[in-house]
Short mmCIF file of N, CA and C in Angstrom, two decimals:
data_model
loop_
_atom_site.label_atom_id
_atom_site.label_comp_id
_atom_site.label_asym_id
_atom_site.label_seq_id
_atom_site.Cartn_x
_atom_site.Cartn_y
_atom_site.Cartn_z
N UNK A 1 4.81 14.78 9.41
CA UNK A 1 5.02 14.47 8.02
C UNK A 1 5.86 13.19 7.92
N UNK A 2 5.62 12.46 6.88
CA UNK A 2 6.29 11.18 6.67
C UNK A 2 6.70 11.10 5.20
N UNK A 3 7.83 10.48 4.92
CA UNK A 3 8.26 10.43 3.53
C UNK A 3 7.90 9.08 2.88
N UNK A 4 7.93 9.02 1.56
CA UNK A 4 7.52 7.78 0.87
C UNK A 4 8.34 6.56 1.29
N UNK A 5 9.62 6.75 1.56
CA UNK A 5 10.44 5.61 1.98
C UNK A 5 9.98 5.07 3.32
N UNK A 6 9.57 5.93 4.22
CA UNK A 6 9.06 5.49 5.52
C UNK A 6 7.76 4.71 5.36
N UNK A 7 6.91 5.16 4.46
CA UNK A 7 5.66 4.43 4.19
C UNK A 7 6.00 3.03 3.69
N UNK A 8 6.94 2.94 2.76
CA UNK A 8 7.33 1.64 2.22
C UNK A 8 7.89 0.73 3.31
N UNK A 9 8.74 1.26 4.17
CA UNK A 9 9.34 0.48 5.26
C UNK A 9 8.26 -0.06 6.19
N UNK A 10 7.27 0.75 6.51
CA UNK A 10 6.20 0.31 7.41
C UNK A 10 5.40 -0.82 6.78
N UNK A 11 5.08 -0.70 5.50
CA UNK A 11 4.32 -1.76 4.84
C UNK A 11 5.16 -3.02 4.76
N UNK A 12 6.44 -2.90 4.42
CA UNK A 12 7.35 -4.05 4.34
C UNK A 12 7.44 -4.77 5.67
N UNK A 13 7.41 -4.03 6.77
CA UNK A 13 7.50 -4.64 8.10
C UNK A 13 6.31 -5.58 8.34
N UNK A 14 5.15 -5.19 7.86
CA UNK A 14 3.96 -6.02 8.04
C UNK A 14 3.74 -7.02 6.94
N UNK A 15 4.35 -6.78 5.79
CA UNK A 15 4.15 -7.63 4.62
C UNK A 15 5.50 -7.79 3.92
N UNK A 16 6.38 -8.63 4.46
CA UNK A 16 7.76 -8.71 3.95
C UNK A 16 7.90 -9.06 2.46
N UNK A 17 6.94 -9.79 1.90
CA UNK A 17 7.06 -10.19 0.50
C UNK A 17 6.55 -9.13 -0.47
N UNK A 18 6.02 -8.03 0.04
CA UNK A 18 5.33 -7.05 -0.80
C UNK A 18 6.27 -6.28 -1.71
N UNK A 19 5.77 -6.01 -2.91
CA UNK A 19 6.36 -5.02 -3.80
C UNK A 19 5.50 -3.77 -3.61
N UNK A 20 6.13 -2.64 -3.37
CA UNK A 20 5.39 -1.44 -2.96
C UNK A 20 5.82 -0.25 -3.80
N UNK A 21 4.83 0.48 -4.27
CA UNK A 21 5.07 1.74 -4.94
C UNK A 21 4.30 2.82 -4.17
N UNK A 22 4.99 3.87 -3.77
CA UNK A 22 4.39 4.93 -2.97
C UNK A 22 4.45 6.23 -3.76
N UNK A 23 3.32 6.91 -3.84
CA UNK A 23 3.26 8.19 -4.54
C UNK A 23 2.69 9.24 -3.58
N UNK A 24 3.43 10.34 -3.41
CA UNK A 24 2.95 11.47 -2.63
C UNK A 24 2.03 12.29 -3.53
N UNK A 25 0.76 12.32 -3.23
CA UNK A 25 -0.22 12.93 -4.12
C UNK A 25 -0.21 14.45 -4.12
N UNK A 26 0.23 15.06 -3.03
CA UNK A 26 0.17 16.52 -2.93
C UNK A 26 1.53 17.18 -2.73
N UNK A 27 2.55 16.40 -2.44
CA UNK A 27 3.87 16.96 -2.14
C UNK A 27 4.00 17.40 -0.70
N UNK A 28 2.95 17.23 0.07
CA UNK A 28 2.97 17.66 1.47
C UNK A 28 3.36 16.59 2.46
N UNK A 29 3.55 15.35 1.99
CA UNK A 29 3.99 14.27 2.88
C UNK A 29 2.90 13.71 3.75
N UNK A 30 1.62 13.95 3.42
CA UNK A 30 0.56 13.37 4.25
C UNK A 30 -0.60 12.79 3.44
N UNK A 31 -0.55 12.90 2.12
CA UNK A 31 -1.55 12.32 1.23
C UNK A 31 -0.84 11.38 0.26
N UNK A 32 -1.08 10.08 0.42
CA UNK A 32 -0.35 9.10 -0.37
C UNK A 32 -1.27 8.17 -1.13
N UNK A 33 -0.72 7.66 -2.22
CA UNK A 33 -1.31 6.51 -2.90
C UNK A 33 -0.27 5.41 -2.85
N UNK A 34 -0.69 4.23 -2.41
CA UNK A 34 0.22 3.08 -2.40
C UNK A 34 -0.34 1.99 -3.29
N UNK A 35 0.54 1.38 -4.03
CA UNK A 35 0.21 0.19 -4.80
C UNK A 35 1.03 -0.93 -4.19
N UNK A 36 0.34 -1.99 -3.76
CA UNK A 36 1.00 -3.08 -3.06
C UNK A 36 0.69 -4.38 -3.78
N UNK A 37 1.74 -5.13 -4.09
CA UNK A 37 1.60 -6.45 -4.70
C UNK A 37 2.13 -7.46 -3.69
N UNK A 38 1.27 -8.41 -3.28
CA UNK A 38 1.68 -9.36 -2.26
C UNK A 38 0.94 -10.68 -2.40
N UNK A 39 1.66 -11.76 -2.13
CA UNK A 39 1.01 -13.07 -2.13
C UNK A 39 0.06 -13.21 -0.94
N UNK A 40 0.18 -12.34 0.05
CA UNK A 40 -0.74 -12.38 1.20
C UNK A 40 -2.17 -12.02 0.79
N UNK A 41 -2.34 -11.44 -0.39
CA UNK A 41 -3.67 -11.05 -0.86
C UNK A 41 -4.42 -12.20 -1.53
N UNK A 42 -3.73 -13.30 -1.83
CA UNK A 42 -4.37 -14.43 -2.49
C UNK A 42 -5.53 -14.94 -1.63
N UNK A 43 -6.66 -15.19 -2.26
CA UNK A 43 -7.87 -15.70 -1.59
C UNK A 43 -8.47 -14.73 -0.57
N UNK A 44 -8.13 -13.44 -0.67
CA UNK A 44 -8.73 -12.43 0.20
C UNK A 44 -9.49 -11.43 -0.66
N UNK A 45 -10.59 -10.95 -0.14
CA UNK A 45 -11.37 -9.92 -0.82
C UNK A 45 -10.66 -8.58 -0.74
N UNK A 46 -11.16 -7.62 -1.49
CA UNK A 46 -10.55 -6.30 -1.56
C UNK A 46 -10.49 -5.63 -0.18
N UNK A 47 -11.56 -5.74 0.59
CA UNK A 47 -11.57 -5.11 1.92
C UNK A 47 -10.51 -5.74 2.81
N UNK A 48 -10.39 -7.07 2.77
CA UNK A 48 -9.37 -7.74 3.58
C UNK A 48 -7.96 -7.34 3.14
N UNK A 49 -7.76 -7.19 1.84
CA UNK A 49 -6.46 -6.76 1.33
C UNK A 49 -6.11 -5.37 1.85
N UNK A 50 -7.08 -4.47 1.78
CA UNK A 50 -6.84 -3.10 2.25
C UNK A 50 -6.62 -3.08 3.76
N UNK A 51 -7.30 -3.95 4.50
CA UNK A 51 -7.11 -4.01 5.95
C UNK A 51 -5.68 -4.40 6.30
N UNK A 52 -5.08 -5.28 5.51
CA UNK A 52 -3.68 -5.66 5.74
C UNK A 52 -2.76 -4.46 5.59
N UNK A 53 -3.01 -3.65 4.58
CA UNK A 53 -2.19 -2.46 4.36
C UNK A 53 -2.42 -1.44 5.48
N UNK A 54 -3.68 -1.21 5.83
CA UNK A 54 -3.98 -0.28 6.93
C UNK A 54 -3.33 -0.74 8.23
N UNK A 55 -3.34 -2.05 8.50
CA UNK A 55 -2.73 -2.57 9.72
C UNK A 55 -1.24 -2.25 9.76
N UNK A 56 -0.57 -2.36 8.62
CA UNK A 56 0.86 -2.06 8.56
C UNK A 56 1.13 -0.57 8.79
N UNK A 57 0.17 0.27 8.44
CA UNK A 57 0.34 1.72 8.56
C UNK A 57 -0.44 2.31 9.73
N UNK A 58 -0.91 1.46 10.63
CA UNK A 58 -1.79 1.90 11.71
C UNK A 58 -1.22 3.05 12.53
N UNK A 59 0.04 2.96 12.90
CA UNK A 59 0.63 4.01 13.74
C UNK A 59 0.63 5.36 13.01
N UNK A 60 1.03 5.36 11.74
CA UNK A 60 1.07 6.62 10.99
C UNK A 60 -0.32 7.16 10.72
N UNK A 61 -1.29 6.26 10.54
CA UNK A 61 -2.67 6.71 10.30
C UNK A 61 -3.28 7.27 11.59
N UNK A 62 -3.08 6.60 12.71
CA UNK A 62 -3.70 7.04 13.96
C UNK A 62 -3.09 8.34 14.48
N UNK A 63 -1.82 8.58 14.17
CA UNK A 63 -1.18 9.83 14.60
C UNK A 63 -1.41 10.95 13.59
N UNK A 64 -2.10 10.63 12.50
CA UNK A 64 -2.38 11.55 11.40
C UNK A 64 -1.13 12.03 10.69
N UNK A 65 -0.02 11.26 10.80
CA UNK A 65 1.15 11.55 9.98
C UNK A 65 0.76 11.33 8.52
N UNK A 66 -0.11 10.34 8.30
CA UNK A 66 -0.72 10.15 6.99
C UNK A 66 -2.17 10.57 7.14
N UNK A 67 -2.54 11.60 6.43
CA UNK A 67 -3.90 12.15 6.54
C UNK A 67 -4.86 11.46 5.58
N UNK A 68 -4.38 11.11 4.38
CA UNK A 68 -5.22 10.46 3.38
C UNK A 68 -4.40 9.39 2.67
N UNK A 69 -5.06 8.26 2.39
CA UNK A 69 -4.38 7.14 1.77
C UNK A 69 -5.28 6.48 0.74
N UNK A 70 -4.78 6.41 -0.48
CA UNK A 70 -5.46 5.66 -1.54
C UNK A 70 -4.68 4.37 -1.72
N UNK A 71 -5.38 3.25 -1.76
CA UNK A 71 -4.72 1.95 -1.81
C UNK A 71 -5.15 1.19 -3.06
N UNK A 72 -4.15 0.63 -3.75
CA UNK A 72 -4.39 -0.31 -4.84
C UNK A 72 -3.65 -1.59 -4.46
N UNK A 73 -4.36 -2.71 -4.45
CA UNK A 73 -3.74 -3.96 -4.06
C UNK A 73 -3.89 -4.99 -5.18
N UNK A 74 -2.87 -5.82 -5.31
CA UNK A 74 -2.85 -6.85 -6.34
C UNK A 74 -2.16 -8.11 -5.80
N UNK A 75 -2.65 -9.26 -6.20
CA UNK A 75 -1.88 -10.48 -6.02
C UNK A 75 -0.79 -10.46 -7.09
N UNK A 76 0.27 -11.24 -6.92
CA UNK A 76 1.29 -11.27 -7.98
C UNK A 76 0.71 -11.67 -9.35
N UNK A 77 -0.22 -12.60 -9.36
CA UNK A 77 -0.84 -13.03 -10.61
C UNK A 77 -1.65 -11.90 -11.24
N UNK A 78 -2.42 -11.20 -10.44
CA UNK A 78 -3.22 -10.08 -10.96
C UNK A 78 -2.31 -8.96 -11.45
N UNK A 79 -1.19 -8.73 -10.76
CA UNK A 79 -0.26 -7.69 -11.18
C UNK A 79 0.34 -8.03 -12.54
N UNK A 80 0.69 -9.28 -12.74
CA UNK A 80 1.21 -9.71 -14.05
C UNK A 80 0.18 -9.45 -15.14
N UNK A 81 -1.08 -9.66 -14.83
CA UNK A 81 -2.16 -9.40 -15.79
C UNK A 81 -2.26 -7.94 -16.16
N UNK A 82 -1.98 -7.04 -15.22
CA UNK A 82 -2.04 -5.61 -15.53
C UNK A 82 -0.86 -5.21 -16.42
N UNK A 83 0.27 -5.83 -16.22
CA UNK A 83 1.45 -5.52 -17.02
C UNK A 83 1.24 -5.95 -18.47
N UNK A 84 0.55 -7.06 -18.66
CA UNK A 84 0.30 -7.57 -20.01
C UNK A 84 -0.69 -6.68 -20.76
N UNK A 85 -1.65 -6.12 -20.04
CA UNK A 85 -2.70 -5.33 -20.69
C UNK A 85 -2.24 -3.92 -21.07
N UNK A 86 -1.08 -3.49 -20.58
CA UNK A 86 -0.60 -2.13 -20.89
C UNK A 86 0.33 -2.14 -22.04
#
């Protein structure tokens, strides 16, 4: 089992500029949704963006500490657009 803070630390290690929000979807510590905002996503497609997040969490995913992961990724500009629309 892994806690939300550990998930955030792992993503930050691979993506130091990222703003990260982690939600435990089941309360069991193995099903998470992460929202990541990073300038590293600029000029990358959705699959490439998600691959960056998976790479940062590779150890937890391969050991099945994280069993399921839902990912939402945004560039800083796209994130600002979502804030305006709400």
